PDB file of C-alpha atoms in Angstrom:
ATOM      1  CA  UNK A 165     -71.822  76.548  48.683  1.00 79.00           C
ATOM      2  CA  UNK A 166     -74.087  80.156  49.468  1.00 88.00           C
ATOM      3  CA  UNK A 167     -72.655  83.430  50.366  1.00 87.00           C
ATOM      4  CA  UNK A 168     -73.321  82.677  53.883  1.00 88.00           C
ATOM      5  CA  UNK A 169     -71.117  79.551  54.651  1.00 90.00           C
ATOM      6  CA  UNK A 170     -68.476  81.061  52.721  1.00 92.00           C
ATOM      7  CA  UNK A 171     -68.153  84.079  54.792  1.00 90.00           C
ATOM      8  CA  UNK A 172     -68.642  82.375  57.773  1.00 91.00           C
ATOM      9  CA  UNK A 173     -65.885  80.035  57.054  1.00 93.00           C
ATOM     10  CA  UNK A 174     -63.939  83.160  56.161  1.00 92.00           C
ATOM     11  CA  UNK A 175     -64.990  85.087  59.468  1.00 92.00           C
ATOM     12  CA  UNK A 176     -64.058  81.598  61.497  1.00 93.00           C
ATOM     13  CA  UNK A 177     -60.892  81.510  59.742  1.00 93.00           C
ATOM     14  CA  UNK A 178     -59.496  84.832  60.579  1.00 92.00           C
ATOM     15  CA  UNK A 179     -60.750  84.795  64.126  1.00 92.00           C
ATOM     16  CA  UNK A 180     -58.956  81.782  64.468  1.00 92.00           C
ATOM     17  CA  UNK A 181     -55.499  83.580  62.762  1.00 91.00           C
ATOM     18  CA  UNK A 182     -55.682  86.524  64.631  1.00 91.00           C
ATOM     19  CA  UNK A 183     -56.333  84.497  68.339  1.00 92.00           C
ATOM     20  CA  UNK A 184     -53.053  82.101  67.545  1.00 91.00           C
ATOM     21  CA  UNK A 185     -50.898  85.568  66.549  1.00 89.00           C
ATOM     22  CA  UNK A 186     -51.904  86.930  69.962  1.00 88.00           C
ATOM     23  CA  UNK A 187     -51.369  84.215  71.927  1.00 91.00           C
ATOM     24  CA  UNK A 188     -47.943  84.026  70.205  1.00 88.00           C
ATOM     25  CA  UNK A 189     -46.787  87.281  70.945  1.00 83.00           C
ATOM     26  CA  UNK A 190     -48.239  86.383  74.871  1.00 86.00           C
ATOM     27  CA  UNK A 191     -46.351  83.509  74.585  1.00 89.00           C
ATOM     28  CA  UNK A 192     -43.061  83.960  73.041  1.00 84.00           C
ATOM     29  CA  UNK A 193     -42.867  87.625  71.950  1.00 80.00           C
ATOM     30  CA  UNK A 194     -39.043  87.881  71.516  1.00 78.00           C
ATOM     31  CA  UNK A 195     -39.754  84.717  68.913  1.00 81.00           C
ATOM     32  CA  UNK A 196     -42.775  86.345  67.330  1.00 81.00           C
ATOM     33  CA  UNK A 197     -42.115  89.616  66.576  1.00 78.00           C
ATOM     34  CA  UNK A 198     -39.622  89.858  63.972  1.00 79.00           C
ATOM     35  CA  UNK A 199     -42.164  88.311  61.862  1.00 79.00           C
ATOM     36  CA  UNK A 200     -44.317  91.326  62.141  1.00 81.00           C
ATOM     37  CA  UNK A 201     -41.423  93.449  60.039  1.00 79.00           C
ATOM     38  CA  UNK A 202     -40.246  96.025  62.002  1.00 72.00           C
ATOM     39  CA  UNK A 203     -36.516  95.682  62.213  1.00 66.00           C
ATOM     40  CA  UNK A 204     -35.667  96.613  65.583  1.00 66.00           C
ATOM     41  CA  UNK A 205     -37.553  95.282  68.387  1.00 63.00           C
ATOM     42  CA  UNK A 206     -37.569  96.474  72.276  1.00 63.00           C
ATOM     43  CA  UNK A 207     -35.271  94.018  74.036  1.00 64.00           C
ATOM     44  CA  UNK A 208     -35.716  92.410  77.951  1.00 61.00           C
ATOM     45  CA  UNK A 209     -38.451  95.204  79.516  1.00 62.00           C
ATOM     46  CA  UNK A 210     -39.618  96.084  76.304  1.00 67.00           C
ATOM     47  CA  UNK A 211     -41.193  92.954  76.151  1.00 71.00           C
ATOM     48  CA  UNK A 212     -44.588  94.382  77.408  1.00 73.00           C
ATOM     49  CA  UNK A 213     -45.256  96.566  74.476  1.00 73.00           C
ATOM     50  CA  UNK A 214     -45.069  92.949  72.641  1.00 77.00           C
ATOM     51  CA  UNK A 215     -47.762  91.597  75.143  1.00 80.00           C
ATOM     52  CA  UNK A 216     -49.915  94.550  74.129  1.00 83.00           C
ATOM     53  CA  UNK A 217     -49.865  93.667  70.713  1.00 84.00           C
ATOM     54  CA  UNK A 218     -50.829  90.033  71.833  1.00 87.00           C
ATOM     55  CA  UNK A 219     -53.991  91.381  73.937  1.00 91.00           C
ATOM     56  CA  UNK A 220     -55.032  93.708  70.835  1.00 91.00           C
ATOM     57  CA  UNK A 221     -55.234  90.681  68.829  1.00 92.00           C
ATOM     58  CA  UNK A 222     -56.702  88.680  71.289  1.00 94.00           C
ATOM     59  CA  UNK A 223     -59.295  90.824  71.971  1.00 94.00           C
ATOM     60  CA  UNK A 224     -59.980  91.344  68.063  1.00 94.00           C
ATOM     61  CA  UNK A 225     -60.356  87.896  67.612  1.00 94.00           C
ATOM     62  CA  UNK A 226     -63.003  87.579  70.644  1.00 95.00           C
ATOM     63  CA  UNK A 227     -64.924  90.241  68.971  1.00 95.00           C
ATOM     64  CA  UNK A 228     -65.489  88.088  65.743  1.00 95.00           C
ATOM     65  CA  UNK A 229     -66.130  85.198  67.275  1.00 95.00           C
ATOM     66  CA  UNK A 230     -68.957  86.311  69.558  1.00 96.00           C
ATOM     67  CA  UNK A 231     -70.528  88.408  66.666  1.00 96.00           C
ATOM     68  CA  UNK A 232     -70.202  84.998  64.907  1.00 93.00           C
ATOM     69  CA  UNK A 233     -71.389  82.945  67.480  1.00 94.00           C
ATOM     70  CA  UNK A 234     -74.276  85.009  68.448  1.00 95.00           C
ATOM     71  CA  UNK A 235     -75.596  85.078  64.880  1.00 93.00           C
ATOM     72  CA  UNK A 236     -75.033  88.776  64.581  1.00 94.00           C
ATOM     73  CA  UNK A 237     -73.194  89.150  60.596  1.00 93.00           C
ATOM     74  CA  UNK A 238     -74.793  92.248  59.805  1.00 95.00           C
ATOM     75  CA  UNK A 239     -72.598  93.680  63.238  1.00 96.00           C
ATOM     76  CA  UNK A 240     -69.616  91.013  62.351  1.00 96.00           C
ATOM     77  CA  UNK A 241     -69.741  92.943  58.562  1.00 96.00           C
ATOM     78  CA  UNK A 242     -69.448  96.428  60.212  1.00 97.00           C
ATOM     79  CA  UNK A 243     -67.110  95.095  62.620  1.00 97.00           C
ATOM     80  CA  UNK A 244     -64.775  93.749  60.615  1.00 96.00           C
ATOM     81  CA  UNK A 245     -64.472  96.605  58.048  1.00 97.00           C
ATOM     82  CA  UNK A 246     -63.758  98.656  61.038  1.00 96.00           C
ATOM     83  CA  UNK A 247     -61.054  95.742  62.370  1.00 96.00           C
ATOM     84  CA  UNK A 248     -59.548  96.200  58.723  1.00 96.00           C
ATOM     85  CA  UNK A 249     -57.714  99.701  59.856  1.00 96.00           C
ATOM     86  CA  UNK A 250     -55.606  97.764  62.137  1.00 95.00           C
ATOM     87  CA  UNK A 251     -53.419  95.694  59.419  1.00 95.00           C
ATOM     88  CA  UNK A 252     -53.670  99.003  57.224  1.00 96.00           C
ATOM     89  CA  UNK A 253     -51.726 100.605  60.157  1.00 92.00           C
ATOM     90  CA  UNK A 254     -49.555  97.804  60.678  1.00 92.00           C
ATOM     91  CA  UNK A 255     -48.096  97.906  57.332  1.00 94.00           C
ATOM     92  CA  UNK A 256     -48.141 101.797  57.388  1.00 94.00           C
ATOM     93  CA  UNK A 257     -45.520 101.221  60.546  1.00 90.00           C
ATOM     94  CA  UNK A 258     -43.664  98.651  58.905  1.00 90.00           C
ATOM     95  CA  UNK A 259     -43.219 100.598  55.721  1.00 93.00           C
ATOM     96  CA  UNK A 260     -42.360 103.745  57.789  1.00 91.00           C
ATOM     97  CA  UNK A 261     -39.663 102.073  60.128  1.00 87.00           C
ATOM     98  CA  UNK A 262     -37.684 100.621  56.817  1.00 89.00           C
ATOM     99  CA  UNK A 263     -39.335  97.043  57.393  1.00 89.00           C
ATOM    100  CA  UNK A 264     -39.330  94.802  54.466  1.00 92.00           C
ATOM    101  CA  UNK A 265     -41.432  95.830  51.825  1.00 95.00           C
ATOM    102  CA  UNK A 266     -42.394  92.157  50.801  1.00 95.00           C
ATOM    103  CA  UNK A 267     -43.354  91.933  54.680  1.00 93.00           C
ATOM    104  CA  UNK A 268     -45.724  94.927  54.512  1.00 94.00           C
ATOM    105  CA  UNK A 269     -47.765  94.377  51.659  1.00 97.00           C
ATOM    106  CA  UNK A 270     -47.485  90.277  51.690  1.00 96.00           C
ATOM    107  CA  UNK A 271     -48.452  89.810  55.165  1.00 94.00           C
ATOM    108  CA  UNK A 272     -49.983  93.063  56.471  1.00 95.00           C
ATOM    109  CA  UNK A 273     -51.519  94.023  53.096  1.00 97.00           C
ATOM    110  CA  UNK A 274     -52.991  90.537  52.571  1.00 97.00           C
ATOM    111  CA  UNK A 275     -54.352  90.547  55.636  1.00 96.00           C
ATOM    112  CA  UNK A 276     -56.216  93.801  55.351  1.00 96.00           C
ATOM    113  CA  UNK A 277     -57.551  92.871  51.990  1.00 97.00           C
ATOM    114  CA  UNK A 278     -58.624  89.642  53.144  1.00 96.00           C
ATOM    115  CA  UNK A 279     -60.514  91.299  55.946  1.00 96.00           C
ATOM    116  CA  UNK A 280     -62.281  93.706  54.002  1.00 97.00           C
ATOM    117  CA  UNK A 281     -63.498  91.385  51.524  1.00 96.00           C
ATOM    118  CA  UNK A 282     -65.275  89.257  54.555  1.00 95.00           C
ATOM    119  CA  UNK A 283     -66.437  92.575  55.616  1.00 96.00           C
ATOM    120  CA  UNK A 284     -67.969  93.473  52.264  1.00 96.00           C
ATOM    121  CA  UNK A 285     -69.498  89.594  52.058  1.00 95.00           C
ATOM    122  CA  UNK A 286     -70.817  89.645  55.602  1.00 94.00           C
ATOM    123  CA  UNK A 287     -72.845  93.360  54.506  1.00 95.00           C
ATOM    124  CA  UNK A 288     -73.975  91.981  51.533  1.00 93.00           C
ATOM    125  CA  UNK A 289     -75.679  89.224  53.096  1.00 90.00           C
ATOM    126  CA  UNK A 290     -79.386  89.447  52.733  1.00 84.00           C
ATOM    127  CA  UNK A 291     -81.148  88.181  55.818  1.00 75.00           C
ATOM    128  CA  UNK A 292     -83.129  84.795  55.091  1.00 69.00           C
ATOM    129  CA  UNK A 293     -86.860  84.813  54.401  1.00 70.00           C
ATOM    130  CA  UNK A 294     -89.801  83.057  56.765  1.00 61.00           C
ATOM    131  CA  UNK A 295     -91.627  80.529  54.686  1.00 66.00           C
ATOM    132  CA  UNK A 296     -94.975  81.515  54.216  1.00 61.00           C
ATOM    133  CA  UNK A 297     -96.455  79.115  57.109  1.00 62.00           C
ATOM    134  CA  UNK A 298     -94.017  80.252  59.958  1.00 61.00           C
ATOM    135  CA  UNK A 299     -94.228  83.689  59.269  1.00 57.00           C
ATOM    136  CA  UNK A 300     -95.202  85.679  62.521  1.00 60.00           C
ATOM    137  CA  UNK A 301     -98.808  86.651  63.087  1.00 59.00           C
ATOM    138  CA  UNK A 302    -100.251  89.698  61.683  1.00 62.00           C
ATOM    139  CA  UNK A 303    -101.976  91.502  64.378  1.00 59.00           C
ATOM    140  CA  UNK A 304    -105.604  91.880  63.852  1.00 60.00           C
ATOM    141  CA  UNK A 305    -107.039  94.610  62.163  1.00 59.00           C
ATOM    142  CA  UNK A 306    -109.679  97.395  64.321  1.00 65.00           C
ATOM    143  CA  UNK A 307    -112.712  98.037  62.774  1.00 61.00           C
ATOM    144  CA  UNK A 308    -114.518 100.541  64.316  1.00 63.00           C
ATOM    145  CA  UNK A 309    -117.882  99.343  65.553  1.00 63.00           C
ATOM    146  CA  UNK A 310    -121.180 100.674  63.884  1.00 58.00           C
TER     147      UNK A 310
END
């Protein structure tokens, strides 16, 4: 298997994570979100600030699918070491509002890591060669004219 289906499976995968967490937290927030390891939650009203953190996610997941789909990994690379700051900061919250530790590193952690390693594949991808018959057209040389 090359370097290339392997991080697009990887890229796919995690896309597809991150767009069933956000619809989860759009669909049933009160039911989602102690899994994210805070230990209080916002109760009744404070179920927007739940629906945010469905949209965020959401909207990450969009982003690596249509770098994916569109053939751009060399953007999906950069793009995903950048989305890699948001499950740093996740577990950063959790560990600073007395979440569980196992929580933190196991789920937010993992996540991070596992994101930045897809990042690192994608930007270590080397861009295919053109066999020698379909390469493009060299345009023709000027020699100046006796």
């Amino acid at each position: 298997m090359s370097l290339k289906h392997v991080t697009t499976a990887l890229a796919a995968a995690g896309a597809a994570l991150i767009l069933y967490v956000g619809l989860a937290y759009l669909i049933a927030p009160q039911t989602t979100a102690p899994d994210f390891g805070v230990p209080t939650w916002p109760r009744q009203e404070g179920t927007a600030f739940l629906a945010v953190k469905g949209v965020r996610d959401l909207a990450t997941g969009l982003v690596v699918l249509a770098l994916l789909l569109t053939g751009h990994r060399r953007a999906l690379g950069w793009a995903m070491a950048a989305i890699a700051v948001v499950p740093v900061g996740d577990m950063v919250i959790v560990l600073n509002s007395g979440g569980p530790a196992a929580t933190a590193y196991g789920v937010h952690g993992a996540t991070a890591l596992a994101v930045a390693v897809t990042a690192a594949l994608l930007l270590r991808e080397r861009p295919a060669r053109l066999p020698a018959d379909t390469a493009p057209p060299t345009a023709p040389s000027r020699v100046p004219s006796a």
